Coordinates of C-alpha atoms in Angstrom, one line a residue:
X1 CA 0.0 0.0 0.0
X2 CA 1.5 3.6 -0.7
X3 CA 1.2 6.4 1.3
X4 CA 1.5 10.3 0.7
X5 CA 1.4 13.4 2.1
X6 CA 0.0 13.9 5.4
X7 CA -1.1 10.4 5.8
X8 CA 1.9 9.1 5.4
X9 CA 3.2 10.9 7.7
X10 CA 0.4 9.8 10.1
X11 CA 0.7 6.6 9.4
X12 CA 4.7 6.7 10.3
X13 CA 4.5 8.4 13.5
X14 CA 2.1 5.5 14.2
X15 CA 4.7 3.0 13.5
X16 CA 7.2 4.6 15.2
X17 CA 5.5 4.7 18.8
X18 CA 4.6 1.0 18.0
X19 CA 8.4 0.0 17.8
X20 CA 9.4 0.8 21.2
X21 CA 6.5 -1.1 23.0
X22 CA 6.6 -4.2 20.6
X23 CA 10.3 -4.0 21.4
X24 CA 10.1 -4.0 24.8
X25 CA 7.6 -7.1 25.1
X26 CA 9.5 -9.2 22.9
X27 CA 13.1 -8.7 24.8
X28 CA 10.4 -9.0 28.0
X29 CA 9.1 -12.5 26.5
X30 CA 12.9 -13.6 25.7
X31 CA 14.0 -13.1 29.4
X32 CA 11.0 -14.8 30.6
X33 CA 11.7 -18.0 28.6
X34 CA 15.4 -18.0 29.0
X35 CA 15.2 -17.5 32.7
X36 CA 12.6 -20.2 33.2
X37 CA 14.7 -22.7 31.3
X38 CA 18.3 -22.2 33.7
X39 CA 16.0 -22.6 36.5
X40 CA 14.5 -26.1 35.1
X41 CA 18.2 -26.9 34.4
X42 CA 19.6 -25.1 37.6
X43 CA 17.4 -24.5 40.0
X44 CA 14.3 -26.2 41.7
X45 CA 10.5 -25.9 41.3
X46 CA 10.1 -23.5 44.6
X47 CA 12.3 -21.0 43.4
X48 CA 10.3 -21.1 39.7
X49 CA 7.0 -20.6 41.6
X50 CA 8.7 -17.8 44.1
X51 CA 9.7 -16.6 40.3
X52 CA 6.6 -16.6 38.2
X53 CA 4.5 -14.9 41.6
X54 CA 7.1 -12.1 41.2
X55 CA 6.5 -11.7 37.3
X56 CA 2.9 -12.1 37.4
X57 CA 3.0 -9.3 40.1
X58 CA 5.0 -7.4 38.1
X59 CA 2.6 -8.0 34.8
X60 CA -0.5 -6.7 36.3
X61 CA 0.6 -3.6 37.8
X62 CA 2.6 -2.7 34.2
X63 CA -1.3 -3.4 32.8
X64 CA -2.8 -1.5 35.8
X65 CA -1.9 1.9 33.8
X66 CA 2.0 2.2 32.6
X67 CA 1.1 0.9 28.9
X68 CA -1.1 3.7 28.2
X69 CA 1.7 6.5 28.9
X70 CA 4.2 4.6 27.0
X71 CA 1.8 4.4 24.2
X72 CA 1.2 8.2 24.4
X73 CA -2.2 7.6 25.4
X74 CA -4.0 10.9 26.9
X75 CA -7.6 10.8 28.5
X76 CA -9.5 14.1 29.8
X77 CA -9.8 11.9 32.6
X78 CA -6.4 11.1 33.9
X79 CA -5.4 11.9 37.2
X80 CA -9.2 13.4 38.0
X81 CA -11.1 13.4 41.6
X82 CA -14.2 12.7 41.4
X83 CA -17.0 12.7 44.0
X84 CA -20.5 10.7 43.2
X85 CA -23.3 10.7 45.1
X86 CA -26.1 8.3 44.1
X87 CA -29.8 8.1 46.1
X88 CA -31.0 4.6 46.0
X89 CA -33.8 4.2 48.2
X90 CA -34.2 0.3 48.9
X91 CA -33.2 -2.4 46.3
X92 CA -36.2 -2.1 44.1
X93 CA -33.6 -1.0 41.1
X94 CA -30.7 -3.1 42.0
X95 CA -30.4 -4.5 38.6
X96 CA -30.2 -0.8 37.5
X97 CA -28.0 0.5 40.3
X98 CA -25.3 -2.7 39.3
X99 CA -25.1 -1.1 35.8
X100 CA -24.6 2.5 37.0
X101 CA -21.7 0.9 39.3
X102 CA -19.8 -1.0 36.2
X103 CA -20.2 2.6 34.5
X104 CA -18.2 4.2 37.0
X105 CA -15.7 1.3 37.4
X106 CA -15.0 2.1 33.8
X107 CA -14.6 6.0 34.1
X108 CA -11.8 4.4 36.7
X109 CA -10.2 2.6 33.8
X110 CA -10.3 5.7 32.0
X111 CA -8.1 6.9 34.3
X112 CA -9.7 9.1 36.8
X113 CA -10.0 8.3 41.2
X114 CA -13.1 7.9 41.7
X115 CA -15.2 8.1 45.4
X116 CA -18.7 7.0 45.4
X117 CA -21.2 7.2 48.0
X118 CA -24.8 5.3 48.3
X119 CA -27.0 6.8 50.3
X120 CA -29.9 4.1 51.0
X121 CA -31.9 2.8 53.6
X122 CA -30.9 -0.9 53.3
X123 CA -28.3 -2.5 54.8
X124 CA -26.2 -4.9 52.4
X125 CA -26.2 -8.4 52.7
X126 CA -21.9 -9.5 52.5
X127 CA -22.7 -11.9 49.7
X128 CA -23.7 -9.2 47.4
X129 CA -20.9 -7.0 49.0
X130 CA -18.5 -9.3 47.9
X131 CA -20.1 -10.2 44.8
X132 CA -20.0 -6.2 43.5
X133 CA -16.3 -6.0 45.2
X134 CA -15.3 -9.1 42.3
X135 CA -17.1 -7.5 39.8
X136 CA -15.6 -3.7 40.5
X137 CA -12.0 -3.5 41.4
X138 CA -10.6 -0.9 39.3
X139 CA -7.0 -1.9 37.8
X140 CA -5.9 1.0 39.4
X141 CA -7.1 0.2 42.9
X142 CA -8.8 4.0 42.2
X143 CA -12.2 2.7 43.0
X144 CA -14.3 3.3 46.5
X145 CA -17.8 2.7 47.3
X146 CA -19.3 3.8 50.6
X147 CA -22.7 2.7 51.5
X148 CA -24.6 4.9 53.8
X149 CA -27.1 3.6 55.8
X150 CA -29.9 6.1 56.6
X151 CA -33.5 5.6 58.1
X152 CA -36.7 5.1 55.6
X153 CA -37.8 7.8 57.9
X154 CA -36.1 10.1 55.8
X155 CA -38.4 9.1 52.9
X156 CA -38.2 11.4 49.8
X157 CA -35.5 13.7 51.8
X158 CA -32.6 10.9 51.0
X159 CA -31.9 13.0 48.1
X160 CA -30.8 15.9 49.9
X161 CA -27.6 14.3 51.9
X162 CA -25.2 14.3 48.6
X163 CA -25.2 18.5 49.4
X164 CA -23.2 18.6 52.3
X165 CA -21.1 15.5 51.4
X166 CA -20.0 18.0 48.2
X167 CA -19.5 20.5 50.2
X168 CA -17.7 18.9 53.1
X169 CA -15.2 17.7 50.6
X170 CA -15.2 20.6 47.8
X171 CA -11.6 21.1 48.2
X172 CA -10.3 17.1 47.6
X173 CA -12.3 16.6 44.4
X174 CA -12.6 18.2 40.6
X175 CA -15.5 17.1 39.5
X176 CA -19.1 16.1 41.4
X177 CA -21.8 14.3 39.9
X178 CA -25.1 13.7 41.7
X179 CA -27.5 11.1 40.5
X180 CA -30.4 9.0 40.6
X181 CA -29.9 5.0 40.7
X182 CA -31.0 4.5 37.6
X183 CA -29.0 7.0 35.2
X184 CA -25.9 5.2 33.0
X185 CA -22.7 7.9 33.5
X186 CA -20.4 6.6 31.1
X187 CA -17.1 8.1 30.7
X188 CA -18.0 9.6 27.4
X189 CA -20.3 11.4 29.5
X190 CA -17.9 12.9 32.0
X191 CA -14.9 13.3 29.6
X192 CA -17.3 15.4 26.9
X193 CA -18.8 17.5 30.4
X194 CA -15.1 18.4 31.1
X195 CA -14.0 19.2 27.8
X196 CA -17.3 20.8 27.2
X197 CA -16.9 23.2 30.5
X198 CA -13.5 24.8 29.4
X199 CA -14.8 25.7 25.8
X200 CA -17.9 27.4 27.1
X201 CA -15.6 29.4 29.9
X202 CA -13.4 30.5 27.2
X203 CA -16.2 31.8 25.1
X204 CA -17.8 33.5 27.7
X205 CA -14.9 34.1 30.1
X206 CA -14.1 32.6 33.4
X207 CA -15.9 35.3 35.9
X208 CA -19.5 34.4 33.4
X209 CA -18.7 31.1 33.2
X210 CA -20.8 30.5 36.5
X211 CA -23.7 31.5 34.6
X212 CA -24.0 28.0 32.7
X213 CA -23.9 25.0 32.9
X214 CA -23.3 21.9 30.5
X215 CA -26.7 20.0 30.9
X216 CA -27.4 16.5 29.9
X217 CA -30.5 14.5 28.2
X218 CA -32.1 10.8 29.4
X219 CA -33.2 8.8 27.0
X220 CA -34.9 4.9 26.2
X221 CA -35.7 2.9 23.7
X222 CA -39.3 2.7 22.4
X223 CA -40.1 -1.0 22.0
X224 CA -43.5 -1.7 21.0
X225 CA -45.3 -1.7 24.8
X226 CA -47.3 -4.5 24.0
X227 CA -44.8 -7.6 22.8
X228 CA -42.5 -9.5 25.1
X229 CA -39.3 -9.5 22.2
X230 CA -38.9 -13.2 21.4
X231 CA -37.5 -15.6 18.9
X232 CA -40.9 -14.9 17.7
X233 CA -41.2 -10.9 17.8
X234 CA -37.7 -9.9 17.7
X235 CA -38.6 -8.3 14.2
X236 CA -40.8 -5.8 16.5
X237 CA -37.3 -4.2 17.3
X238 CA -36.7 -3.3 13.5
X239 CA -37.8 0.4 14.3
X240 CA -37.0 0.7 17.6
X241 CA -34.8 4.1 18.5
X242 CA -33.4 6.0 20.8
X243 CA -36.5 8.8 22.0
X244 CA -36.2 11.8 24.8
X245 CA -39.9 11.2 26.3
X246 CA -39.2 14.1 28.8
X247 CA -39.7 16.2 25.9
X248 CA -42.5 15.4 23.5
X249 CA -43.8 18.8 22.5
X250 CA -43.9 20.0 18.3
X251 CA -42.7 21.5 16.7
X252 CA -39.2 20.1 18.7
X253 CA -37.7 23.4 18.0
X254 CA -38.5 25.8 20.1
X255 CA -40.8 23.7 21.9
X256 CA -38.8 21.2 23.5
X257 CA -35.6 22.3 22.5
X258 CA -34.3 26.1 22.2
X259 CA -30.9 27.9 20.8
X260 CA -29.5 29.6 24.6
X261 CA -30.7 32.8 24.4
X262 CA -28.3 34.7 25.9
X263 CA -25.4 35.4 23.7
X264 CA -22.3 34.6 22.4
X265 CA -23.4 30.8 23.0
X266 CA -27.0 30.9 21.1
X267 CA -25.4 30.1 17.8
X268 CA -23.8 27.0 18.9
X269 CA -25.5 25.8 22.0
X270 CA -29.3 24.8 23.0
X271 CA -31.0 24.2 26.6
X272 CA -34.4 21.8 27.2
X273 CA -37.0 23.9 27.7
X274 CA -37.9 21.2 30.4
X275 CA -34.6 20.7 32.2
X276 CA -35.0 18.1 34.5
X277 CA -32.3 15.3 34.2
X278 CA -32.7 13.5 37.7
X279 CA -28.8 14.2 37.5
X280 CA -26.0 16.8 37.4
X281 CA -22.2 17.4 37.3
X282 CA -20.5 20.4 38.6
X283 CA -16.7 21.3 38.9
X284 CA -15.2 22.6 42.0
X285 CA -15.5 26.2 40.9
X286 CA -19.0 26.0 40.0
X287 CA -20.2 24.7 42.9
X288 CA -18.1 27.1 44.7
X289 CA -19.6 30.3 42.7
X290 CA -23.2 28.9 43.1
X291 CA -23.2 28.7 46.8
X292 CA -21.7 32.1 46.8
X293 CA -24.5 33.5 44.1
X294 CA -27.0 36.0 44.9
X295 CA -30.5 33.9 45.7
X296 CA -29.2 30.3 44.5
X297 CA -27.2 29.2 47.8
X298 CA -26.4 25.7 46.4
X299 CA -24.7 24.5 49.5
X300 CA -27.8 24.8 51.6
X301 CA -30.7 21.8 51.8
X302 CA -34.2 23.3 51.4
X303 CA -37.5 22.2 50.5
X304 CA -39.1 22.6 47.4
X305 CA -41.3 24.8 46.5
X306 CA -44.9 24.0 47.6
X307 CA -48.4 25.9 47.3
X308 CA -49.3 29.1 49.5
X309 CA -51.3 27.4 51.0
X310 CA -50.8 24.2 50.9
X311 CA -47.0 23.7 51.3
X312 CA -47.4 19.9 50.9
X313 CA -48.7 20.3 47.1
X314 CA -45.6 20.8 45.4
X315 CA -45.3 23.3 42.5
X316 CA -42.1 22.9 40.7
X317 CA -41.5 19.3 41.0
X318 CA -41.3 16.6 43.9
X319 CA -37.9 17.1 46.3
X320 CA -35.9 14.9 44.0
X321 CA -36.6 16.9 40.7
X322 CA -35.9 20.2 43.0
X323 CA -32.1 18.6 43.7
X324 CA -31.0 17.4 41.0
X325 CA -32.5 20.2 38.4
X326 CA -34.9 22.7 39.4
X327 CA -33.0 24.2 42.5
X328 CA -29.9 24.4 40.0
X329 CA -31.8 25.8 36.0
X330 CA -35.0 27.6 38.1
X331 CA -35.5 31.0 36.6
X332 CA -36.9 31.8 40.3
X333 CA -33.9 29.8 42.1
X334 CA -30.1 29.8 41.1
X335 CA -31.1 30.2 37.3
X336 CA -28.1 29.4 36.1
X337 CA -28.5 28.6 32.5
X338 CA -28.2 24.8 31.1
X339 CA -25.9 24.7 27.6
X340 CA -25.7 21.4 25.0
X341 CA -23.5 21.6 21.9
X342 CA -25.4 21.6 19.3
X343 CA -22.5 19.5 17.6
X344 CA -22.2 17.0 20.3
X345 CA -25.3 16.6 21.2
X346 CA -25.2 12.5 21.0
X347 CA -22.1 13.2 23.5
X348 CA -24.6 14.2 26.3
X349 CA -27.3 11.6 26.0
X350 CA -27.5 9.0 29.2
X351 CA -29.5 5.8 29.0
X352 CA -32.3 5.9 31.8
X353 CA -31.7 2.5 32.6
X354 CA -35.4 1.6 33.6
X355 CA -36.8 2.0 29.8
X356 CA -40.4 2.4 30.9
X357 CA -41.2 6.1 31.2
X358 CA -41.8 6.7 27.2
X359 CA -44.5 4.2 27.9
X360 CA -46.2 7.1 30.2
X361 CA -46.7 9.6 27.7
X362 CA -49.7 10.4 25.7
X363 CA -51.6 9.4 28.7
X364 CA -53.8 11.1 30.9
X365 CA -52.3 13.7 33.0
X366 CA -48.6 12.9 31.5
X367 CA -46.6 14.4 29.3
X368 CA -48.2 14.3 25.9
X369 CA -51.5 13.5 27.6
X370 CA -55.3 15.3 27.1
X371 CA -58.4 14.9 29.4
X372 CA -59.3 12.5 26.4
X373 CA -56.4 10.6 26.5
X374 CA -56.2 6.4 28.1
X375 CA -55.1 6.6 31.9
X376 CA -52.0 5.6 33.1
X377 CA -52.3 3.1 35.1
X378 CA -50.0 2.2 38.5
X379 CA -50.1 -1.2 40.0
X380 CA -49.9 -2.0 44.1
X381 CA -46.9 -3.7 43.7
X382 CA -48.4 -7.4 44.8
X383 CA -49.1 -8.3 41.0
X384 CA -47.4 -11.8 40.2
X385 CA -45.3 -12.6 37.4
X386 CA -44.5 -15.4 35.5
X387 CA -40.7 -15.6 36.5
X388 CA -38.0 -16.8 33.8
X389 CA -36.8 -20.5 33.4
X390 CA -35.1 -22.1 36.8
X391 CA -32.1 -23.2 34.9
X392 CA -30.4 -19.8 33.9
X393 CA -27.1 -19.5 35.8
X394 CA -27.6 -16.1 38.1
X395 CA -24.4 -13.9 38.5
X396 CA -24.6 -14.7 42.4
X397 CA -25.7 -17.9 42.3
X398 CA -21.7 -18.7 40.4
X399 CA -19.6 -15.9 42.4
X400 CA -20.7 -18.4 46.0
X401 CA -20.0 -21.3 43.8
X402 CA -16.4 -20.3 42.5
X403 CA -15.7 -19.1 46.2
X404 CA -17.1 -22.5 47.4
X405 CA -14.6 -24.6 45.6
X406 CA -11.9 -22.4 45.1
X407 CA -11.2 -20.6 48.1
X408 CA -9.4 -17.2 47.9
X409 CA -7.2 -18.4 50.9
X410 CA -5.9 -20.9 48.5
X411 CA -5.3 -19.3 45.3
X412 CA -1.3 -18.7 44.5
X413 CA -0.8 -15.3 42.7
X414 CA -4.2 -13.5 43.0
X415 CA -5.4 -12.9 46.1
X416 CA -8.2 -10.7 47.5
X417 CA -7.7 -7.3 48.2
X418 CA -9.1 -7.5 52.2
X419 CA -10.3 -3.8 51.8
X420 CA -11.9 -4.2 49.1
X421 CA -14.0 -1.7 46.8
X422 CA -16.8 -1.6 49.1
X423 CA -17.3 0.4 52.8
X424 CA -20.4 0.1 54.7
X425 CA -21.5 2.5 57.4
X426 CA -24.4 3.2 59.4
X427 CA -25.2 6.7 59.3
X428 CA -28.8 6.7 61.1
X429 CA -29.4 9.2 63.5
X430 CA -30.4 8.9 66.8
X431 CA -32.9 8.5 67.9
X432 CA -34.7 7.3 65.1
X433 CA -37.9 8.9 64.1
X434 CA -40.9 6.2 64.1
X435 CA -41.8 4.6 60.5
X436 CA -43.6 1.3 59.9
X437 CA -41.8 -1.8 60.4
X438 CA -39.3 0.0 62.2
X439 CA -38.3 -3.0 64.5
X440 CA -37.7 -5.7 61.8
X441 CA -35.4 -2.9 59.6
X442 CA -33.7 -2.5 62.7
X443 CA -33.1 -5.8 63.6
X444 CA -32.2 -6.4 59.7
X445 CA -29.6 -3.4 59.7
X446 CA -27.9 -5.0 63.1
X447 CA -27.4 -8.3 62.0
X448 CA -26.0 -7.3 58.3
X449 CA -24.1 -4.7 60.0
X450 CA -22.2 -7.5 62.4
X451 CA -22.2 -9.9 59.4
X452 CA -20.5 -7.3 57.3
X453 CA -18.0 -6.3 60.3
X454 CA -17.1 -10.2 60.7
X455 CA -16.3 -10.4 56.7
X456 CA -14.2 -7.6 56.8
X457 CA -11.9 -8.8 60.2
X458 CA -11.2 -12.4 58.1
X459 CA -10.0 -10.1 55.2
X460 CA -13.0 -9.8 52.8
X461 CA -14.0 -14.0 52.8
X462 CA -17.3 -14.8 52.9
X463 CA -18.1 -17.8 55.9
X464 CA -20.8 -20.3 55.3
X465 CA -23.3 -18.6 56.6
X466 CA -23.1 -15.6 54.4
X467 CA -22.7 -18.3 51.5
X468 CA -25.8 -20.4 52.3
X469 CA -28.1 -16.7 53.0
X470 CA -26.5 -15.5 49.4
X471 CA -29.9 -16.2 47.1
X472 CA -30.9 -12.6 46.0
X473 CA -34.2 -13.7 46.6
X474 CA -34.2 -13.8 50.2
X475 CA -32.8 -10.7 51.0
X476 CA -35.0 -9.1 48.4
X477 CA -37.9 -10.8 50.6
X478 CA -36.8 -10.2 54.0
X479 CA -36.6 -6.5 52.7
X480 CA -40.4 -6.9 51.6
X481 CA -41.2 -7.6 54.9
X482 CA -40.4 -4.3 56.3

C-alpha cells in the first residue's frame, strides 16, 4: 500500500510509537523463557513458583496503567477526583443501580480516582458485598464505594444528603456528579462535560462562566409496549430508536428544545425547555460560585417549592426533581443557565436504565396526555409474574460457587484485596424517628451490619453462613417484609 502526504506521515509516526513497545515485550518474553529454562536446568520448582508470583506481580501492575503512557495515550480523565453521590432508596432497582456501578468502574479505567457514595436505607447483605467488590476493582485500585445507611424515615428527603457531602469535601475533588440509581454515567459522559466546560468558559470568560452549565439528556428505547421481544417478535425491534420522552412537544424546535438565548453561546449551543435530568455534574469552581451566588445558595438543603397554601402540594417538582434540576436551572432559584452543543449533542445523552417512562406519555395527566387521552395506570406492587426458566445461571448464584470450591485463601498469585472496593456504614441518626416496620429494619440493619463487620476482620472472605443466605431472593424478601 503507498502512502502520501499527510497520511503518510500519520501513518509513520504511528509505527514509530509502535516499535518501542513491541520492542520491549519481545526482549520481556525472551527473558522470561530463558530465565525459566536455567532454572528447570539449575534451579528447583520452589524457586520457579517464588519466580513466576514475582513476574505475574509485576505483569499486572505494568497493565494497571503504565502501557497507556508509554503508548502516548491521553484521556480528559487522567489523574481526576471525582466525587458521586447516588440516592437509591431500597433495592427495588438493583439490577439498574449494578449497571450504573460497572459505568463508573470504567470512568476508573479511563483513568480518573473515583469516590462514590450510596445513600440508602438498606443494609447490604456480604454476599452481594462481595459479589460487587469481584465485579468492580478498578485496575488501578482508584475505585471506592461507601454505602450509607440512613432511616426510611427520611423518605423522599434521601436526596438531599449528597449537598453537604460535596461541600464537606469541595476542596479534595474536581469534579461532582449527583445522580439517581438509575442514570448510566459513562465516561464519554464525563470526559465530553469536562471538555465541554472549558470551551464554554473560554467563550464566555471565566468570571461568566458560573452563569452555565453543560446540561445533559435521558433517553430509552421505544419498544412496542405491547410484545415480550422473542425468537418470535424480535422483528418488532426493526424500528426501535433511541427517544427523549421528557420532551415530547412540536414542533421540537423551540418547543422542547431552544438555541441559549443569551449570547455569544446561542449560535452553537441549546437548553431543554424542560430541564430536569434526575442528574448533574459540577466542577469545583462552580459549585463554589453557586453557593456564593446571589438567591441560588447551592450548599444549603431546602424544601421545594410547595403551594401558598398548601405547602405539601408541590409546584415545581417533587424534592428529587428540585435537587438534581430545578434548585440548580429555576428562573426563580439559582437560574443558572443549562448549555448542549449543538454538535455534540449524542455526546450528552444518558441511558435511563429503567426503559419504561416513554410508555407514560400520551396518557392522561402525562406528558403528551389530554383529558381524552387512556389513563395511566400504576399497579400495588403485589401483582405476580411469570418468572423466567429455573435453569439460567444467576451472576450470584456462580460468584458463592467459585468461592465454594476455590477458596481465595488458596489461590497462588491473585489474592483478595481485604479492603476491598466496598465500605459500609451506618449513618442513622439517633434517635430514630418512628416509621412502619421499624423494629424488623432495625433488627435487619444489626445483623447485616455484624455480618459485614465479621467479613471484613477475616479479610474480605465470605463464611458459610453468608454463603448459604447468598440467594438474591431472600434478601430481596426479608426487605419486603419491612
Amino acid at each position: 500500500m503507498v502512502y502520501s502526504g499527510a497520511k503518510f506521515e500519520r501513518q509513520k509516526a504511528v509505527s514509530k510509537a509502535l516499535i518501542l513497545p513491541n520492542l520491549v515485550s519481545f526482549l520481556l518474553g525472551c527473558f522470561l523463557c530463558t530465565s525459566i529454562l536455567l532454572l528447570m536446568t539449575h534451579g528447583n520448582f520452589d524457586d520457579l513458583a517464588k519466580y513466576d508470583s514475582t513476574v505475574i506481580s509485576a505483569a499486572v501492575a505494568a497493565a494497571a496503567g503504565k502501557t497507556n503512557k508509554a503508548n502516548g495515550i491521553n484521556s480528559v480523565l487522567q489523574e481526576k477526583r471525582i466525587l458521586v453521590a447516588i440516592a437509591s432508596f431500597d433495592f427495588s432497582q438493583l439490577p439498574h443501580l449494578e449497571e450504573v456501578l460497572s459505568s463508573y468502574r470504567d470512568i476508573c479505567e479511563a483513568g480518573a480516582t473515583v469516590d462514590l457514595y450510596i445513600y440508602t436505607t438498606s443494609a447490604y447483605p456480604v454476599a452481594l458485598i462481595d459479589l460487587l467488590n469481584n465485579r468492580l476493582a478498578c485496575t488501578s485500585n482508584q475505585f471506592q464505594i461507601i454505602i450509607s445507611l440512613k432511616t426510611p424515615a427520611v423518605r423522599l428527603n434521601l436526596v438531599n444528603y449528597h449537598r453537604n457531602l460535596f461541600y464537606e469535601h469541595l476542596e479534595q475533588y474536581d469534579l461532582f456528579i449527583y445522580s439517581e440509581d438509575d442514570i448510566r454515567i459513562t465516561p464519554t459522559t464525563v470526559a465530553a462535560y469536562l471538555y465541554e466546560t472549558e470551551i464554554v468558559e473560554s467563550i464566555v470568560g471565566k468570571p461568566r462562566s458560573s452563569d452555565y452549565n453543560v446540561g445533559v439528556v435521558r433517553y430509552e428505547y421505544n419498544f412496542p409496549p405491547d410484545v415480550i421481544i422473542d425468537d418470535k417478535t424480535r422483528h418488532a425491534t426493526k424500528n426501535v430508536t433511541r427517544v427523549y420522552w421528557e420532551h415530547p412537544w412540536k414542533p421540537s424546535i423551540p418547543k422542547s428544545v431552544a438555541a441559549v438565548p443569551a449570547e455569544p453561546l446561542g449560535t452553537d449551543y441549546v437548553h431543554m425547555t424542560n430541564h430536569h435530568q434526575g442528574m448533574y455534574l459540577a466542577t469545583r469552581y462552580l459549585l463554589q460560585k453557586w453557593r456564593d451566588r446571589v438567591g441560588c445558595n447551592f450548599d444549603i438543603i431546602r424544601s421545594r417549592p410547595g403551594e401558598k397554601n398548601n405547602p405539601s402540594q408541590p409546584v415545581e417538582g417533587t424534592q428529587r426533581v428540585w435537587m438534581s434540576s430545578q434548585m440548580l436551572y429555576g428562573s426563580n432559584h439559582c437560574n443558572v443557565q443549562q448549555v448542549i452543543p449543538m454538535d455534540r449533542f449524542g455526546s450528552f445523552n444518558v441511558f435511563h436504565l429503567p426503559n419504561k417512562n416513554y410508555r407514560r406519555v400520551g396518557k392522561k395527566g402525562r406528558l403528551g396526555g389530554t383529558e381524552d387521552s387512556p389513563l395511566n395506570e400504576f399497579a400495588d406492587g403485589k401483582t405476580k409474574f411469570a418468572g423466567p426458566s429455573s435453569t439460567l445461571l444467576t451472576a450470584m448464584e456462580l460468584h458463592v460457587e467459585i468461592e465454594k470450591n476455590f477458596p481465595s485463601e488458596k489461590r497462588k498469585y491473585r489474592k483478595k484485596n481485604s479492603n476491598g472496593v466496598i465500605r459500609m456504614v451506618d449513618d442513622e441518626f439517633d434517635p430514630i424517628p418512628y416509621f412502619k416496620g421499624k423494629e424488623n429494619h432495625m433488627e435487619i440493619i444489626k445483623r447485616r451490619m455484624k455480618a459485614y463487620n465479621a467479613y471484613v476482620l477475616r479479610g474480605g472472605i465470605m463464611s458459610k453462613e453468608d454463603m448459604e443466605g447468598a440467594s438474591q431472593h431472600l434478601f430481596l424478601d426479608e426487605e419486603e417484609q419491612v
